[in-house]
GROMACS .gro file of C-alpha atoms in nm:
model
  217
    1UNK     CA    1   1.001  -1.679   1.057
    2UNK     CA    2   1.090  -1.418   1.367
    3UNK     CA    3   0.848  -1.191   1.451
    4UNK     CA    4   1.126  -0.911   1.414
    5UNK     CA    5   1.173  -1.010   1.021
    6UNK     CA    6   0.776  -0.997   0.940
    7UNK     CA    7   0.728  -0.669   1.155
    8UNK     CA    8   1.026  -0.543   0.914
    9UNK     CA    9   0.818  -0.583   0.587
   10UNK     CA   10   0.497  -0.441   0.778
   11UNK     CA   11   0.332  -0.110   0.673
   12UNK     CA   12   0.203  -0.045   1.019
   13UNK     CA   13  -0.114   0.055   0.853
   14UNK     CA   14  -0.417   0.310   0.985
   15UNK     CA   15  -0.674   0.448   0.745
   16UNK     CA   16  -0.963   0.467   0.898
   17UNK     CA   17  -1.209   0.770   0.824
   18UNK     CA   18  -1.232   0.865   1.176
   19UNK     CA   19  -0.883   0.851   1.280
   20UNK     CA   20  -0.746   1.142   1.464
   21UNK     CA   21  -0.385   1.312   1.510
   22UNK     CA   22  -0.352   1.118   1.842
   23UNK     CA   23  -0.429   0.754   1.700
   24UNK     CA   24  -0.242   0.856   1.418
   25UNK     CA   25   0.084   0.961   1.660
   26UNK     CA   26   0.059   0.658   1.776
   27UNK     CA   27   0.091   0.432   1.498
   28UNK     CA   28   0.380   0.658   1.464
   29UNK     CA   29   0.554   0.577   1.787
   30UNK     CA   30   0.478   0.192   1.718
   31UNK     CA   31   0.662   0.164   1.398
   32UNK     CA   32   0.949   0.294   1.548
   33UNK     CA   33   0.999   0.108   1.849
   34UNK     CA   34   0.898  -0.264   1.635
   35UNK     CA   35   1.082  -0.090   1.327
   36UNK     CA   36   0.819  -0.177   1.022
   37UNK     CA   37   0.896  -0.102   0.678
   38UNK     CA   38   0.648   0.226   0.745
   39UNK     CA   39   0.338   0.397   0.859
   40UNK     CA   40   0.076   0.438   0.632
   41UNK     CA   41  -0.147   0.704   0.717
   42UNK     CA   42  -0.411   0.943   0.512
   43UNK     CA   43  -0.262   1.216   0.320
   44UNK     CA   44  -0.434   1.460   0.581
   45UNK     CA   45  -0.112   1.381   0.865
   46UNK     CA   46   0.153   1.386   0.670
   47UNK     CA   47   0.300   1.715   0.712
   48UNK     CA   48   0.267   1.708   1.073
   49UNK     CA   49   0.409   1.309   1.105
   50UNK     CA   50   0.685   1.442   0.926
   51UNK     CA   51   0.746   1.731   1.149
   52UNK     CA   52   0.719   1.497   1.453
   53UNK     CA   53   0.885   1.225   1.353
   54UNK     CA   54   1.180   1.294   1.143
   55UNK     CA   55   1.339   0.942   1.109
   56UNK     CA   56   1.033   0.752   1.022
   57UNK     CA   57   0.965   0.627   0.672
   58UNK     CA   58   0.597   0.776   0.614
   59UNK     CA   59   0.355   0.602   0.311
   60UNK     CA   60   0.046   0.721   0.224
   61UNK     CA   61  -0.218   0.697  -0.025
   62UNK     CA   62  -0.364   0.838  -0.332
   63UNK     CA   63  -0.713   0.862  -0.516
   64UNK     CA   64  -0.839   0.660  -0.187
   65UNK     CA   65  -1.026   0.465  -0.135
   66UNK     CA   66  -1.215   0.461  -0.497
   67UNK     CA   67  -0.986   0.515  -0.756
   68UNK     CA   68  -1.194   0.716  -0.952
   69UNK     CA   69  -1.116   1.088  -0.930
   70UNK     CA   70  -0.896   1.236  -1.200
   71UNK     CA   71  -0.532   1.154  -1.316
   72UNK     CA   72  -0.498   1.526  -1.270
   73UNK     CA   73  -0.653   1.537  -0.898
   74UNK     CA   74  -0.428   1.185  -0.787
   75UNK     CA   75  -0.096   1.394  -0.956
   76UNK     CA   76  -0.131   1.673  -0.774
   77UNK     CA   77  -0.223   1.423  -0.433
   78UNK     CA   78   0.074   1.312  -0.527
   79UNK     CA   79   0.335   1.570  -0.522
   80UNK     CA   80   0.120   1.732  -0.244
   81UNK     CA   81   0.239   1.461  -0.030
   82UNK     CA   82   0.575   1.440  -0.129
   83UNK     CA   83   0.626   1.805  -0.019
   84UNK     CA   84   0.474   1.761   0.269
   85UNK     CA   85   0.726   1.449   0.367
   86UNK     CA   86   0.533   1.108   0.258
   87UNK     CA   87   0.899   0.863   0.115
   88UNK     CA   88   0.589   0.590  -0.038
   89UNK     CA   89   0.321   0.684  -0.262
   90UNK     CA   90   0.002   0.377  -0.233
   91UNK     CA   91  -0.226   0.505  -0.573
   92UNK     CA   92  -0.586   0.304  -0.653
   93UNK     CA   93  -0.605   0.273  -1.037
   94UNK     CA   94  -0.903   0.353  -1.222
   95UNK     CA   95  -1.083   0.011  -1.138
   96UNK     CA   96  -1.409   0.141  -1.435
   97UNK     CA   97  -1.132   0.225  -1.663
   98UNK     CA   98  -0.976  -0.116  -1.618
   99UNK     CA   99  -1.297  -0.317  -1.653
  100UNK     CA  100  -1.408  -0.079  -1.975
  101UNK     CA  101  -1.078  -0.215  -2.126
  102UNK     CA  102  -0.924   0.108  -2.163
  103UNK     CA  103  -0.550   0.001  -2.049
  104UNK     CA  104  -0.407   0.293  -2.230
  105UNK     CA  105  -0.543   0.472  -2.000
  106UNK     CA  106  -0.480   0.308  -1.655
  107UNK     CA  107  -0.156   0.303  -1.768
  108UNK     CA  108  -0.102   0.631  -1.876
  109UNK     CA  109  -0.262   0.758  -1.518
  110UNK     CA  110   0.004   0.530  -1.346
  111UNK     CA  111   0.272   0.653  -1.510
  112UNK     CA  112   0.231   1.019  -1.446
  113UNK     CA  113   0.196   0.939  -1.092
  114UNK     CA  114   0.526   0.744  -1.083
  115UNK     CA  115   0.676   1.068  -1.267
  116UNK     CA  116   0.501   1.245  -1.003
  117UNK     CA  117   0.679   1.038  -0.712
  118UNK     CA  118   1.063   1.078  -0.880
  119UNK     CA  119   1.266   0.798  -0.718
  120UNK     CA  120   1.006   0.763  -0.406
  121UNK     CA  121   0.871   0.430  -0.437
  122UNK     CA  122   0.470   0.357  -0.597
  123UNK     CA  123   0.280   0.084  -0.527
  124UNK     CA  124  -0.005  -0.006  -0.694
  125UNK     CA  125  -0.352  -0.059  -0.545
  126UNK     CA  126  -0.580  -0.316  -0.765
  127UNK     CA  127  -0.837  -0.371  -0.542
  128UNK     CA  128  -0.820  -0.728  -0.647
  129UNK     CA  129  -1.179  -0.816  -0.495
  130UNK     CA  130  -1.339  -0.600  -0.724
  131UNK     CA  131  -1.169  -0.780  -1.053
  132UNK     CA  132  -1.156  -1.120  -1.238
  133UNK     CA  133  -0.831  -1.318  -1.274
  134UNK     CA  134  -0.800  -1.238  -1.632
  135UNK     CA  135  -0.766  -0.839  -1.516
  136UNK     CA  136  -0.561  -0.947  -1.272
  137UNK     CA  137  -0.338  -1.059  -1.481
  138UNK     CA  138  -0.376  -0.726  -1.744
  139UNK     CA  139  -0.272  -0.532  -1.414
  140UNK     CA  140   0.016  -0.747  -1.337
  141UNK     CA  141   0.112  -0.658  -1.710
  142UNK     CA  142   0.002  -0.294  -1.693
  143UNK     CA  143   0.220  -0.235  -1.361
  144UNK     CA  144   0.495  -0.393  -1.523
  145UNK     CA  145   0.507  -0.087  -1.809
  146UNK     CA  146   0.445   0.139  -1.600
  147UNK     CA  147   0.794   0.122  -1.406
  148UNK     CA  148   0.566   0.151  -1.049
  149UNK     CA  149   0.793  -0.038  -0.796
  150UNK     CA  150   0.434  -0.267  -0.661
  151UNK     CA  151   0.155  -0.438  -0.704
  152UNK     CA  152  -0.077  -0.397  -0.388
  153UNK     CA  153  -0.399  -0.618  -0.375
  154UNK     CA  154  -0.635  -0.397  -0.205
  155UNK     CA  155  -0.711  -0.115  -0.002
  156UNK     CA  156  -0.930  -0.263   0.289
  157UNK     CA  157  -1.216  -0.079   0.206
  158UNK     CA  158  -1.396  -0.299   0.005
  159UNK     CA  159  -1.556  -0.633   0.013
  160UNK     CA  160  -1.214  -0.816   0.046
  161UNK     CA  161  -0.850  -0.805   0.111
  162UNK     CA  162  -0.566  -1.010   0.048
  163UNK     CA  163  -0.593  -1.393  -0.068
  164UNK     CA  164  -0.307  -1.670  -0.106
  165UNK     CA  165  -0.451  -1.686  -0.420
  166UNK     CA  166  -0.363  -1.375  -0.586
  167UNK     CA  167  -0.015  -1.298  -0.415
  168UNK     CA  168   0.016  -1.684  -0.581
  169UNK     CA  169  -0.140  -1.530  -0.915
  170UNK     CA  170   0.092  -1.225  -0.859
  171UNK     CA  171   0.396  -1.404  -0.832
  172UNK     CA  172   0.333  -1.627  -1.139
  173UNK     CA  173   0.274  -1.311  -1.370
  174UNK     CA  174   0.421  -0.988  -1.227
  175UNK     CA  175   0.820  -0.938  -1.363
  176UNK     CA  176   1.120  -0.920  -1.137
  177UNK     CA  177   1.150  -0.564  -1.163
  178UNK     CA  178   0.828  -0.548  -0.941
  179UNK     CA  179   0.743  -0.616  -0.588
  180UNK     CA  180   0.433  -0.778  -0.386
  181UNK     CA  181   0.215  -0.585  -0.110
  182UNK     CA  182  -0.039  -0.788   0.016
  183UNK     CA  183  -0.269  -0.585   0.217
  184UNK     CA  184  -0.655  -0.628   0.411
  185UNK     CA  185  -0.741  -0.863   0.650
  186UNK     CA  186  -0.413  -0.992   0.758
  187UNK     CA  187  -0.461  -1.113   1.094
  188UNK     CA  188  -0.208  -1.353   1.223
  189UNK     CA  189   0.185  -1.461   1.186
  190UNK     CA  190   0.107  -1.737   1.033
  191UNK     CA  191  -0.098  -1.577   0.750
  192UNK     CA  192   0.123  -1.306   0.757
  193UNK     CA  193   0.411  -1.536   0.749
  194UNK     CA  194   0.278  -1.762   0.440
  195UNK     CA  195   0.191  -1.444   0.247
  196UNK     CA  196   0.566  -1.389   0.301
  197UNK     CA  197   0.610  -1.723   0.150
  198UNK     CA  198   0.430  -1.686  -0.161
  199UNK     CA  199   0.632  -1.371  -0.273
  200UNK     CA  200   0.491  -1.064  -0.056
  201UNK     CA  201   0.764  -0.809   0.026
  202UNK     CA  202   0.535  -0.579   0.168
  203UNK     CA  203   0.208  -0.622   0.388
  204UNK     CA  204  -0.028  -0.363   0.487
  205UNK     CA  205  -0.187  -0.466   0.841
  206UNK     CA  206  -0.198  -0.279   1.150
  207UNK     CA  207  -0.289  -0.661   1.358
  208UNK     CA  208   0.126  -0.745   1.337
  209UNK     CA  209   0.211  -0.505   1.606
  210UNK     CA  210  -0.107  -0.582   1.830
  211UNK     CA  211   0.024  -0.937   1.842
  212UNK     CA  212   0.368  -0.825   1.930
  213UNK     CA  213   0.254  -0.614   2.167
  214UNK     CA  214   0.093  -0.901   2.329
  215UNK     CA  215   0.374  -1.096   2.313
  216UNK     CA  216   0.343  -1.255   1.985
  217UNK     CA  217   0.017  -1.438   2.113
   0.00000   0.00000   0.00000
């Protein structure tokens, strides 16, 4: 696969606690010149990405990196960051609420963020690490209701990221109507490349463009 076609399904990707307005302008000016899907970048930089950059397709992410504030609290993060420019809305579900059993309820949250977002796309942060393949599988259903547009393994902040294993698992169980970010740890083409492979539409990395930078090496 070119290098060109996996930056293109890249979320040029930059979290960190610590970042600052000039890292986070410059994830900026790298996914437009190697054209990823987006930037992903903390709700905090939003506004003023969007005032700097007025072509670029900005992502961020809600209720991060735990999950566990209040439907109320991520809906409000929510359209908070649509006025302020973000076109992709990344939300961590309730990951207690999940393991308690009380799917009503993740559900429920994930709709009214999706309501929140209108026709911006919502993925769908799992935070896969943290669960057993039989929740998996509840949240492949759960996402599925909910009319969110992904399923995203993790947010990069815990003990794991992304696995062949569970974009496999995701692809078995997740309906058509619902796409696959795979996201933590991605380091190389070829992983990036065989994630591709197994049904990943999206990936959240900032590594792709370091390697194109260097000349694909």
């Amino acid at each position: 696969m070119d290098i060109k076609e996996i930056l293109s399904k890249c979320d040029h990707t930059l979290l960190k606690q610590e970042a600052t307005w000039e890292e986070i302008k410059q994830v900026c000016r790298e996914a437009l010149e190697y054209k990823t899907a987006s930037v992903c970048i903390p709700p905090c930089y939003v506004k003023q990405a969007r005032e700097s950059f007025k072509e670029l397709n900005i992502c961020t992410v809600i209720g991060f990196p735990n999950g566990n504030s209040t439907t109320k609290s991520k809906v409000f993060e929510t359209k908070n960051a649509i006025e302020n420019g973000a076109d992709e809305i990344d939300m961590v579900i309730n990951i207690g609420g999940l393991k308690a059993g009380e799917d009503d309820f993740v559900l429920n949250e994930i709709k009214e963020i999706k309501a929140a977002c209108g026709e911006h796309i919502l993925k769908v942060i799992i935070e896969t690490c943290l669960l057993s393949r039989e929740e998996k599988i509840r949240m492949c259903e759960i996402v599925e209701k909910s009319g969110a547009d992904y399923i995203k393994t993790s947010t990069g902040f815990s003990s794991g990221g992304a696995t062949f294993e569970d974009i496999e698992l995701f692809a078995e169980h997740i309906g058509n109507k619902v796409k696959i970010k795979a996201a933590g740890g991605i380091s190389s083409l070829e992983d990036a490349e065989r994630f591709i492979s197994l049904g990943a539409s999206r990936l959240g990395t900032s590594r792709i463009v370091k390697i194109a930078k260097n000349g694909g090496c």
